[in-house]
CSV table of C-alpha atoms and ligand atoms in Angstrom, one decimal:
chain,number,residue,atom,x,y,z
N,1,MET,CA,-41.2,-3.7,-19.8
N,2,VAL,CA,-42.0,-6.9,-21.3
N,3,GLN,CA,-45.6,-8.3,-21.0
N,4,GLY,CA,-46.1,-10.4,-17.6
N,5,GLU,CA,-42.6,-9.4,-16.3
N,6,ALA,CA,-42.8,-8.6,-12.6
N,7,ASP,CA,-41.0,-5.6,-11.2
N,8,VAL,CA,-37.9,-7.0,-9.4
N,9,ASN,CA,-37.1,-4.0,-7.8
N,10,ALA,CA,-37.1,-4.7,-4.0
N,11,MET,CA,-34.0,-5.7,-2.1
N,12,THR,CA,-35.0,-8.3,0.5
N,13,SER,CA,-32.7,-10.2,2.9
N,14,GLU,CA,-33.1,-13.4,0.7
N,15,PRO,CA,-29.9,-14.0,-1.5
N,16,GLN,CA,-30.3,-12.1,-4.8
N,17,SER,CA,-28.4,-11.7,-8.0
N,18,ILE,CA,-26.5,-8.4,-8.2
N,19,LEU,CA,-25.2,-7.1,-11.7
N,20,LEU,CA,-21.9,-5.4,-11.4
N,21,THR,CA,-20.8,-3.7,-14.6
N,22,GLY,CA,-17.4,-2.9,-14.6
N,23,GLY,CA,-17.1,-5.9,-12.0
N,24,ALA,CA,-13.7,-7.0,-13.1
N,25,GLY,CA,-12.2,-3.4,-12.3
N,26,PHE,CA,-10.3,-2.3,-9.3
N,27,ILE,CA,-13.4,-1.3,-7.2
N,28,GLY,CA,-15.9,-3.7,-9.0
N,29,SER,CA,-13.9,-6.7,-7.9
N,30,HIS,CA,-13.7,-5.6,-4.2
N,31,ILE,CA,-17.4,-5.0,-4.3
N,32,ALA,CA,-17.9,-8.5,-5.6
N,33,ILE,CA,-16.4,-9.8,-2.5
N,34,GLU,CA,-18.6,-7.7,-0.1
N,35,VAL,CA,-21.9,-8.6,-2.2
N,36,ALA,CA,-21.0,-12.3,-1.6
N,37,ARG,CA,-20.2,-11.7,2.1
N,38,GLY,CA,-23.6,-10.0,2.3
N,39,GLY,CA,-25.2,-13.4,1.1
N,40,HIS,CA,-26.0,-12.2,-2.3
N,41,ARG,CA,-24.5,-13.5,-5.7
N,42,PRO,CA,-22.4,-11.2,-7.8
N,43,VAL,CA,-22.6,-11.4,-11.6
N,44,LEU,CA,-19.8,-9.4,-13.2
N,45,TYR,CA,-20.4,-7.9,-16.5
N,46,ASP,CA,-17.2,-6.3,-18.1
N,47,ASN,CA,-15.7,-5.7,-21.5
N,48,LEU,CA,-12.1,-6.0,-20.1
N,49,CYS,CA,-11.0,-2.8,-21.6
N,50,ASN,CA,-9.2,-1.9,-18.5
N,51,SER,CA,-9.2,-5.2,-16.5
N,52,LYS,CA,-8.2,-8.8,-17.0
N,53,SER,CA,-10.3,-11.9,-16.8
N,54,SER,CA,-7.7,-13.7,-14.3
N,55,VAL,CA,-9.4,-11.7,-11.7
N,56,ILE,CA,-12.3,-13.8,-11.8
N,57,ASP,CA,-10.5,-17.1,-10.8
N,58,ARG,CA,-8.7,-15.1,-8.1
N,59,LEU,CA,-12.1,-13.7,-6.8
N,60,ALA,CA,-13.7,-17.2,-6.8
N,61,GLY,CA,-10.7,-18.3,-4.7
N,62,ILE,CA,-11.4,-15.4,-2.1
N,63,ILE,CA,-15.3,-16.0,-2.0
N,64,GLY,CA,-14.9,-19.8,-2.0
N,65,ARG,CA,-17.3,-20.5,-5.1
N,66,PRO,CA,-17.4,-19.7,-8.9
N,67,VAL,CA,-18.1,-16.2,-9.8
N,68,ALA,CA,-20.6,-15.5,-12.7
N,69,PHE,CA,-18.8,-13.3,-15.3
N,70,VAL,CA,-20.2,-12.1,-18.7
N,71,ARG,CA,-17.9,-10.3,-21.1
N,72,GLY,CA,-19.7,-7.6,-22.6
N,73,ASP,CA,-20.2,-3.8,-23.4
N,74,ILE,CA,-22.8,-1.7,-21.5
N,75,ARG,CA,-23.5,-0.3,-24.9
N,76,ASP,CA,-24.9,-3.6,-26.0
N,77,GLY,CA,-28.5,-3.3,-24.6
N,78,ASP,CA,-29.7,-6.8,-26.1
N,79,LEU,CA,-26.9,-8.5,-24.0
N,80,ILE,CA,-27.6,-6.6,-21.0
N,81,ARG,CA,-31.4,-7.6,-21.2
N,82,LYS,CA,-30.2,-11.2,-21.7
N,83,VAL,CA,-28.3,-11.0,-18.7
N,84,LEU,CA,-30.7,-9.4,-16.6
N,85,ARG,CA,-33.4,-12.0,-17.4
N,86,GLU,CA,-31.2,-15.1,-17.3
N,87,HIS,CA,-29.8,-14.3,-14.0
N,88,ARG,CA,-32.9,-12.7,-12.5
N,89,ILE,CA,-30.9,-9.8,-11.4
N,90,ALA,CA,-32.5,-7.6,-8.5
N,91,CYS,CA,-30.2,-4.7,-8.5
N,92,VAL,CA,-27.4,-3.1,-10.5
N,93,ILE,CA,-24.3,-1.5,-9.2
N,94,HIS,CA,-22.9,0.4,-12.3
N,95,LEU,CA,-19.3,1.0,-12.3
N,96,ALA,CA,-18.4,0.5,-15.9
N,97,GLY,CA,-16.7,3.5,-17.3
N,98,LEU,CA,-13.7,5.2,-18.5
N,99,LYS,CA,-11.9,7.2,-15.6
N,100,ALA,CA,-8.8,8.8,-16.7
N,101,VAL,CA,-9.0,12.5,-16.4
N,102,GLY,CA,-6.2,13.6,-18.8
N,103,GLU,CA,-7.2,11.2,-21.4
N,104,SER,CA,-10.8,12.3,-21.3
N,105,VAL,CA,-9.4,15.8,-22.4
N,106,GLN,CA,-7.8,14.1,-25.4
N,107,LYS,CA,-10.7,11.8,-26.3
N,108,PRO,CA,-13.9,13.6,-25.1
N,109,LEU,CA,-16.2,11.6,-27.5
N,110,GLU,CA,-15.0,8.3,-26.3
N,111,TYR,CA,-15.8,9.3,-22.8
N,112,TRP,CA,-19.3,10.7,-23.7
N,113,ASP,CA,-19.8,7.6,-25.7
N,114,ASN,CA,-18.5,4.9,-23.3
N,115,ASN,CA,-19.9,6.7,-20.0
N,116,VAL,CA,-22.9,8.4,-21.0
N,117,VAL,CA,-24.4,6.8,-23.9
N,118,GLY,CA,-23.3,3.3,-22.3
N,119,THR,CA,-25.2,4.3,-19.2
N,120,LEU,CA,-28.1,5.1,-21.3
N,121,ARG,CA,-28.5,1.9,-23.2
N,122,MET,CA,-27.9,0.0,-19.7
N,123,LEU,CA,-30.9,2.2,-18.3
N,124,GLU,CA,-33.0,1.3,-21.3
N,125,ALA,CA,-32.4,-2.3,-20.7
N,126,MET,CA,-33.0,-2.2,-17.0
N,127,ASN,CA,-36.3,-0.5,-17.6
N,128,ASP,CA,-37.4,-3.2,-20.2
N,129,CYS,CA,-36.7,-5.9,-17.8
N,130,GLY,CA,-38.4,-4.4,-14.7
N,131,VAL,CA,-35.2,-3.8,-12.7
N,132,HIS,CA,-35.4,-0.3,-11.1
N,133,SER,CA,-32.7,-0.5,-8.4
N,134,LEU,CA,-29.3,1.0,-9.1
N,135,VAL,CA,-26.2,2.1,-7.5
N,136,PHE,CA,-24.1,4.4,-9.4
N,137,SER,CA,-20.3,4.9,-9.0
N,138,SER,CA,-20.0,8.9,-9.0
N,139,SER,CA,-17.0,10.8,-7.9
N,140,ALA,CA,-16.0,13.7,-5.8
N,141,THR,CA,-15.0,15.1,-9.3
N,142,VAL,CA,-18.6,16.4,-9.5
N,143,TYR,CA,-17.8,19.1,-6.8
N,144,GLY,CA,-15.3,20.6,-9.2
N,145,GLU,CA,-13.1,23.2,-7.2
N,146,PRO,CA,-14.0,22.8,-3.7
N,147,ARG,CA,-15.7,26.0,-2.2
N,148,GLN,CA,-15.9,24.9,1.3
N,149,LEU,CA,-14.5,22.0,3.4
N,150,PRO,CA,-15.3,19.4,4.1
N,151,ILE,CA,-17.4,18.7,1.4
N,152,THR,CA,-21.1,18.0,1.8
N,153,GLU,CA,-23.5,16.6,-0.7
N,154,SER,CA,-25.2,20.2,-1.2
N,155,HIS,CA,-21.9,21.6,-2.4
N,156,PRO,CA,-22.5,23.1,-5.8
N,157,LEU,CA,-21.8,20.9,-8.8
N,158,SER,CA,-19.5,21.4,-11.7
N,159,ALA,CA,-16.8,19.7,-13.8
N,160,THR,CA,-13.4,20.5,-14.8
N,161,SER,CA,-12.7,17.7,-17.3
N,162,PRO,CA,-14.7,15.8,-19.8
N,163,TYR,CA,-14.5,12.8,-17.3
N,164,GLY,CA,-16.1,14.9,-14.8
N,165,GLN,CA,-18.8,16.0,-17.2
N,166,THR,CA,-19.7,12.5,-17.9
N,167,LYS,CA,-20.2,11.8,-14.3
N,168,LEU,CA,-22.3,14.8,-13.8
N,169,ALA,CA,-24.4,14.1,-17.0
N,170,ILE,CA,-25.2,10.6,-15.7
N,171,GLU,CA,-26.2,12.0,-12.3
N,172,HIS,CA,-28.6,14.4,-14.1
N,173,MET,CA,-29.9,11.7,-16.3
N,174,LEU,CA,-30.6,9.5,-13.3
N,175,ARG,CA,-32.4,12.4,-11.4
N,176,ASP,CA,-34.7,12.9,-14.4
N,177,LEU,CA,-35.3,9.1,-14.7
N,178,SER,CA,-36.3,9.0,-10.8
N,179,VAL,CA,-38.7,11.9,-11.2
N,180,SER,CA,-40.4,10.2,-14.2
N,181,ASP,CA,-41.0,6.9,-12.5
N,182,PRO,CA,-41.5,6.2,-8.9
N,183,ARG,CA,-40.3,2.6,-9.4
N,184,TRP,CA,-36.8,3.9,-9.6
N,185,HIS,CA,-34.7,3.6,-6.4
N,186,ILE,CA,-31.2,5.1,-7.1
N,187,CYS,CA,-28.1,6.0,-5.2
N,188,LEU,CA,-25.3,8.3,-6.4
N,189,LEU,CA,-22.2,7.2,-4.4
N,190,ARG,CA,-19.6,10.0,-4.6
N,191,TYR,CA,-16.3,8.4,-4.1
N,192,PHE,CA,-13.2,10.3,-2.7
N,193,ASN,CA,-9.8,8.8,-3.4
N,194,PRO,CA,-10.1,4.9,-3.4
N,195,VAL,CA,-6.8,3.2,-2.5
N,196,GLY,CA,-5.4,0.0,-1.0
N,197,ALA,CA,-6.2,-3.5,-1.9
N,198,HIS,CA,-8.0,-6.6,-0.5
N,199,GLU,CA,-6.2,-8.0,2.4
N,200,SER,CA,-5.6,-11.3,0.8
N,201,GLY,CA,-3.1,-9.6,-1.6
N,202,LEU,CA,-5.2,-11.4,-4.6
N,203,ILE,CA,-6.8,-8.5,-6.2
N,204,GLY,CA,-5.9,-4.7,-6.3
N,205,GLU,CA,-5.3,-1.8,-8.7
N,206,ASP,CA,-3.4,-2.8,-11.7
N,207,PRO,CA,-3.1,0.3,-14.0
N,208,ASN,CA,-1.6,-0.1,-17.6
N,209,GLY,CA,1.4,1.9,-18.4
N,210,ILE,CA,2.5,4.9,-16.3
N,211,PRO,CA,0.2,5.6,-13.3
N,212,ASN,CA,-1.5,9.0,-13.0
N,213,ASN,CA,-2.6,8.4,-9.5
N,214,LEU,CA,-0.5,8.9,-6.4
N,215,MET,CA,-0.6,5.3,-4.7
N,216,PRO,CA,-0.1,3.2,-7.8
N,217,PHE,CA,2.9,5.6,-8.5
N,218,VAL,CA,4.2,5.3,-4.8
N,219,LEU,CA,4.0,1.4,-5.3
N,220,ARG,CA,6.1,1.5,-8.5
N,221,VAL,CA,8.7,3.6,-6.8
N,222,ALA,CA,9.0,1.3,-3.7
N,223,ALA,CA,9.1,-1.7,-6.1
N,224,GLY,CA,12.0,-0.1,-7.9
N,225,GLN,CA,10.2,0.3,-11.2
N,226,PHE,CA,10.7,4.1,-11.0
N,227,LYS,CA,13.4,6.1,-9.4
N,228,GLU,CA,11.3,8.6,-7.6
N,229,LEU,CA,8.0,10.0,-7.2
N,230,GLY,CA,7.3,13.4,-8.7
N,231,VAL,CA,5.3,15.4,-6.0
N,232,TRP,CA,3.0,17.6,-8.0
N,233,GLY,CA,3.5,20.9,-6.0
N,234,GLY,CA,5.1,21.9,-2.7
N,235,ASP,CA,3.7,25.4,-2.4
N,236,TYR,CA,0.0,24.8,-1.9
N,237,PRO,CA,-1.7,26.6,1.2
N,238,THR,CA,-1.5,23.3,3.2
N,239,PRO,CA,0.4,22.5,6.5
N,240,ASP,CA,3.4,20.7,4.3
N,241,GLY,CA,2.7,22.5,1.0
N,242,THR,CA,1.4,19.4,-0.8
N,243,GLY,CA,-2.0,18.6,-2.0
N,244,VAL,CA,-4.4,17.1,0.4
N,245,ARG,CA,-7.0,14.4,-0.4
N,246,ASP,CA,-9.5,12.1,1.3
N,247,TYR,CA,-7.9,8.6,0.7
N,248,ILE,CA,-10.4,5.8,1.4
N,249,HIS,CA,-9.6,2.1,1.7
N,250,VAL,CA,-11.3,0.2,-1.3
N,251,VAL,CA,-12.7,-2.3,1.0
N,252,ASP,CA,-14.3,0.2,3.2
N,253,LEU,CA,-15.6,1.7,-0.3
N,254,ALA,CA,-17.0,-1.6,-1.2
N,255,ALA,CA,-18.7,-2.2,2.0
N,256,GLY,CA,-20.5,1.3,1.4
N,257,HIS,CA,-22.1,-0.2,-1.8
N,258,VAL,CA,-23.7,-3.0,0.3
N,259,ALA,CA,-24.9,-0.7,2.8
N,260,ALA,CA,-26.4,1.5,0.0
N,261,MET,CA,-28.2,-1.4,-1.5
N,262,ARG,CA,-29.8,-2.4,1.7
N,263,LYS,CA,-31.1,1.1,1.8
N,264,LEU,CA,-32.3,1.7,-1.7
N,265,ASP,CA,-36.0,0.9,-0.9
N,266,THR,CA,-36.0,4.1,1.1
N,267,MET,CA,-34.4,6.3,-1.6
N,268,ARG,CA,-35.8,7.8,-4.7
N,269,CYS,CA,-32.4,9.4,-6.2
N,270,GLU,CA,-29.9,10.2,-3.4
N,271,ALA,CA,-26.5,11.4,-3.6
N,272,ILE,CA,-24.0,10.1,-0.7
N,273,ASN,CA,-20.3,10.7,-0.1
N,274,LEU,CA,-18.1,7.8,0.5
N,275,GLY,CA,-14.9,9.2,2.4
N,276,THR,CA,-13.2,9.0,5.5
N,277,GLY,CA,-13.8,12.8,6.4
N,278,ARG,CA,-9.8,13.1,7.0
N,279,GLY,CA,-7.5,14.8,4.4
N,280,SER,CA,-3.9,13.5,4.1
N,281,SER,CA,-1.1,15.4,2.2
N,282,VAL,CA,1.0,13.8,-0.3
N,283,LEU,CA,4.0,13.7,2.0
N,284,GLU,CA,1.9,12.3,4.8
N,285,VAL,CA,1.0,9.4,2.5
N,286,VAL,CA,4.6,8.9,1.4
N,287,LYS,CA,5.7,8.8,5.2
N,288,ALA,CA,3.0,6.5,6.2
N,289,PHE,CA,4.0,4.3,3.5
N,290,GLU,CA,7.6,4.2,4.4
N,291,LYS,CA,6.9,3.5,8.1
N,292,VAL,CA,4.3,0.6,7.8
N,293,ASN,CA,6.3,-1.2,5.0
N,294,GLY,CA,9.8,-0.1,5.9
N,295,VAL,CA,10.6,0.9,2.4
N,296,LYS,CA,12.0,4.0,1.0
N,297,VAL,CA,10.0,6.2,-1.5
N,298,PRO,CA,12.3,8.9,-3.0
N,299,PHE,CA,10.7,11.9,-3.9
N,300,THR,CA,11.3,15.3,-5.6
N,301,ILE,CA,8.9,18.3,-5.4
N,302,ARG,CA,7.9,19.5,-8.9
N,303,ASP,CA,5.7,22.1,-10.4
N,304,ARG,CA,1.9,21.8,-9.7
N,305,ARG,CA,-0.1,19.5,-12.0
N,306,PRO,CA,-2.7,21.6,-14.1
N,307,GLY,CA,-6.0,21.2,-12.9
N,308,ASP,CA,-5.1,19.7,-9.4
N,309,VAL,CA,-7.3,21.3,-6.4
N,310,THR,CA,-5.5,22.1,-3.1
N,311,SER,CA,-7.5,20.1,-0.8
N,312,CYS,CA,-10.4,17.8,-1.3
N,313,TYR,CA,-12.2,15.7,1.7
N,314,ALA,CA,-15.6,14.5,2.4
N,315,ASP,CA,-18.1,15.1,5.1
N,316,PRO,CA,-19.2,11.6,5.4
N,317,SER,CA,-22.0,12.2,7.9
N,318,VAL,CA,-24.9,11.4,5.6
N,319,ALA,CA,-23.5,8.0,4.7
N,320,LEU,CA,-23.4,7.5,8.5
N,321,HIS,CA,-27.0,8.5,9.2
N,322,ARG,CA,-28.5,7.3,6.0
N,323,LEU,CA,-26.5,4.0,5.4
N,324,GLY,CA,-25.1,3.3,8.9
N,325,TRP,CA,-21.8,3.1,7.2
N,326,LYS,CA,-18.4,4.6,8.0
N,327,THR,CA,-14.8,3.7,7.2
N,328,GLN,CA,-13.1,1.2,9.5
N,329,ARG,CA,-9.4,1.3,7.9
N,330,SER,CA,-6.7,3.9,8.5
N,331,LEU,CA,-4.1,5.3,6.0
N,332,GLU,CA,-1.7,2.7,7.4
N,333,ASP,CA,-3.9,-0.1,6.5
N,334,MET,CA,-4.4,1.3,3.0
N,335,CYS,CA,-0.4,1.5,2.4
N,336,ARG,CA,0.0,-2.0,3.9
N,337,ASP,CA,-2.5,-3.5,1.9
N,338,ALA,CA,-1.6,-1.7,-1.2
N,339,TRP,CA,2.0,-2.9,-0.8
N,340,ARG,CA,1.1,-6.5,0.0
N,341,TRP,CA,-0.9,-6.6,-3.4
N,342,GLN,CA,2.0,-4.7,-5.5
N,343,GLN,CA,4.4,-7.7,-4.0
N,344,SER,CA,2.0,-10.6,-5.2
N,345,PRO,CA,2.5,-12.3,-8.4
N,346,ALA,CA,-1.0,-11.4,-9.6
N,347,ALA,CA,0.0,-7.8,-9.6
N,348,ARG,CA,2.9,-8.6,-11.9
N,349,GLY,CA,0.4,-10.1,-14.4
N,350,ASN,CA,1.1,-13.7,-13.3
S,401,LIG,P1,-11.3,0.4,-13.5
S,401,LIG,O1,-10.8,1.0,-14.7
S,401,LIG,O2,-10.5,-0.6,-12.7
S,401,LIG,O3,-12.8,-0.3,-13.6
S,401,LIG,C1,-14.0,-0.1,-14.6
S,401,LIG,C2,-14.2,-1.5,-15.3
S,401,LIG,O4,-15.1,-1.1,-16.3
S,401,LIG,C3,-12.9,-2.0,-16.1
S,401,LIG,O5,-12.7,-3.4,-15.7
S,401,LIG,C4,-13.4,-1.7,-17.6
S,401,LIG,O6,-12.8,-2.8,-18.1
S,401,LIG,C5,-14.8,-1.8,-17.5
S,401,LIG,N1,-15.5,-1.0,-18.6
S,401,LIG,C6,-15.2,0.3,-19.1
S,401,LIG,N2,-16.1,0.7,-20.1
S,401,LIG,C7,-16.9,-0.5,-20.2
S,401,LIG,C8,-17.9,-0.7,-21.1
S,401,LIG,N3,-18.2,0.1,-22.2
S,401,LIG,N4,-18.6,-1.9,-20.9
S,401,LIG,C9,-18.3,-2.8,-20.1
S,401,LIG,N5,-17.3,-2.7,-19.1
S,401,LIG,C10,-16.6,-1.4,-19.3
S,401,LIG,O7,-11.9,1.6,-12.5
S,401,LIG,P2,-12.2,1.6,-11.0
S,401,LIG,O8,-11.2,2.6,-10.3
S,401,LIG,O9,-12.6,0.3,-10.6
S,401,LIG,O10,-13.6,2.4,-11.2
S,401,LIG,C11,-14.7,2.0,-11.2
S,401,LIG,C12,-15.7,3.2,-11.4
S,401,LIG,O11,-15.6,4.0,-10.2
S,401,LIG,C13,-15.6,3.9,-12.5
S,401,LIG,O12,-17.0,4.3,-13.0
S,401,LIG,C14,-14.9,5.2,-11.9
S,401,LIG,O13,-15.1,6.4,-12.8
S,401,LIG,C15,-15.4,5.3,-10.7
S,401,LIG,N6,-14.5,6.1,-9.8
S,401,LIG,C16,-13.3,5.6,-9.7
S,401,LIG,C17,-12.5,6.4,-8.8
S,401,LIG,C18,-11.1,5.9,-8.6
S,401,LIG,O14,-10.2,6.7,-8.2
S,401,LIG,N7,-10.7,4.7,-8.8
S,401,LIG,C19,-12.9,7.6,-8.1
S,401,LIG,C20,-14.1,8.1,-8.1
S,401,LIG,C21,-15.2,7.2,-9.1
S,402,LIG,N1,0.1,13.2,-7.0
S,402,LIG,C1,1.6,13.5,-6.9
S,402,LIG,N2,2.4,12.7,-7.7
S,402,LIG,C2,1.9,11.8,-8.5
S,402,LIG,C3,0.5,11.6,-8.4
S,402,LIG,C4,-0.4,12.3,-7.7
S,402,LIG,O1,2.2,14.5,-6.3
S,402,LIG,O2,2.6,11.2,-9.3
S,402,LIG,C5,-0.8,14.1,-6.0
S,402,LIG,C6,-1.6,15.1,-6.7
S,402,LIG,O3,-1.0,16.3,-7.2
S,402,LIG,C7,-2.8,15.1,-5.8
S,402,LIG,C8,-2.8,13.9,-5.0
S,402,LIG,O4,-1.5,13.2,-5.1
S,402,LIG,O5,-2.3,16.2,-4.7
S,402,LIG,C9,-3.8,12.8,-5.3
S,402,LIG,O6,-3.7,12.8,-6.7
S,402,LIG,P1,-4.5,11.5,-7.6
S,402,LIG,O7,-4.2,11.6,-9.0
S,402,LIG,O8,-4.2,10.2,-7.1
S,402,LIG,O9,-6.0,11.7,-7.4
S,402,LIG,P2,-6.9,13.1,-7.6
S,402,LIG,O10,-7.5,13.6,-6.3
S,402,LIG,O11,-6.3,14.0,-8.5
S,402,LIG,O12,-8.0,12.5,-8.5
S,402,LIG,C10,-8.8,11.2,-8.1
S,402,LIG,C11,-9.1,10.6,-9.5
S,402,LIG,C12,-10.2,11.4,-10.2
S,402,LIG,C13,-11.2,11.8,-9.3
S,402,LIG,C14,-10.8,12.5,-8.0
S,402,LIG,C15,-11.8,12.8,-7.1
S,402,LIG,O13,-8.1,10.3,-10.2
S,402,LIG,O14,-10.7,10.4,-11.1
S,402,LIG,O15,-9.7,11.7,-7.4
S,402,LIG,O16,-12.6,11.6,-6.7
S,402,LIG,F1,-12.0,12.6,-9.9
């Protein structure tokens, strides 16, 4: 820590500046709105490797005032130190990372460098600047193949891809750090399947190329960009044979971060699931989407996708007890808001 620099750890109800690494991305941009709604100032830090700067103006339109944005990489410790000091950051919500499971198998070193080395550089900078409050974007991927459902935070941890390994490695690093120094207050938020978009239709998920994930692909089929959805597996031991996941509206997920920030002072290093507790099959998602939006989503059942699990859904009771948080939005809301976003000019790169 720099001589004379006070520890700026404690979250108070006073307006504070919150650094969002990866803040221009899908989840970060929704968190920026919730942070502002909670009375704090979001400061977005992003190298734009998987997002566009145009989101900043749209966010300002939603929030009703300019949004601070710094283009930078989390591996650039000096720049992070500068931002932490200049903006008097009280807490970091750390989302920046690469997240494509398949790509991580092809490019493991890129994932370890970006996600793990990047987090290490960022933590060093936080330590140097006396900022010890951190909310980390972890994932249900750290549970590997589910051994019991619903998944509680005490479920054994494992990883089935380099991406998952990086999340697990970061969780271990953060635990070690919290043991070494009681000034750290860390919350590991393990997200289930975030989908949907802000109800304004101005921000949402905008993947490059052919989407890997279910909802973005459903949206492209509904919009006529692809002829049909390939449903990866119709012979799973589930009620309709298709895979089951815990889809969570991204605005609910974003609110979970503000709830976690408020309780950080009571935590050393704590893992908390963010999910609805309800599993939905691929076909249930397709049917809900067709019903609320009045559009057809043609599909064909294909072979299983390698590496997919049968079912995965959260036990979200720790989030309720520790954070006073639970989801408010339904699968129908997720489908309606995602489709509103898909139809907006912003989703088409305008
Ligand atoms: P996203 O790709 O939309 O957002 C991530 C942002 O981080 C992007 O804007 C990207 O440009 C930025 N970024 C990446 N590497 C960076 C670096 N080195 N320096 C600075 N910025 C960098 O992804 P998202 O869906 O918003 O995910 C956010 C976080 O949540 C990620 O850490 C992801 O692993 C985690 N997560 C996502 C999901 C999901 O299904 N979307 C599920 C579980 C966990
Ligand atoms: N699916 C299809 N067709 C598609 C895409 C997906 O049938 O075109 C199915 C999958 O087989 C699975 C379900 O839809 O049954 C959900 O698949 P996603 O790819 O949307 O999500 P996953 O649960 O496979 O993975 C996501 C993130 C991971 C993260 C994991 C747990 O992509 O990064 O949730 O949080 F690790």
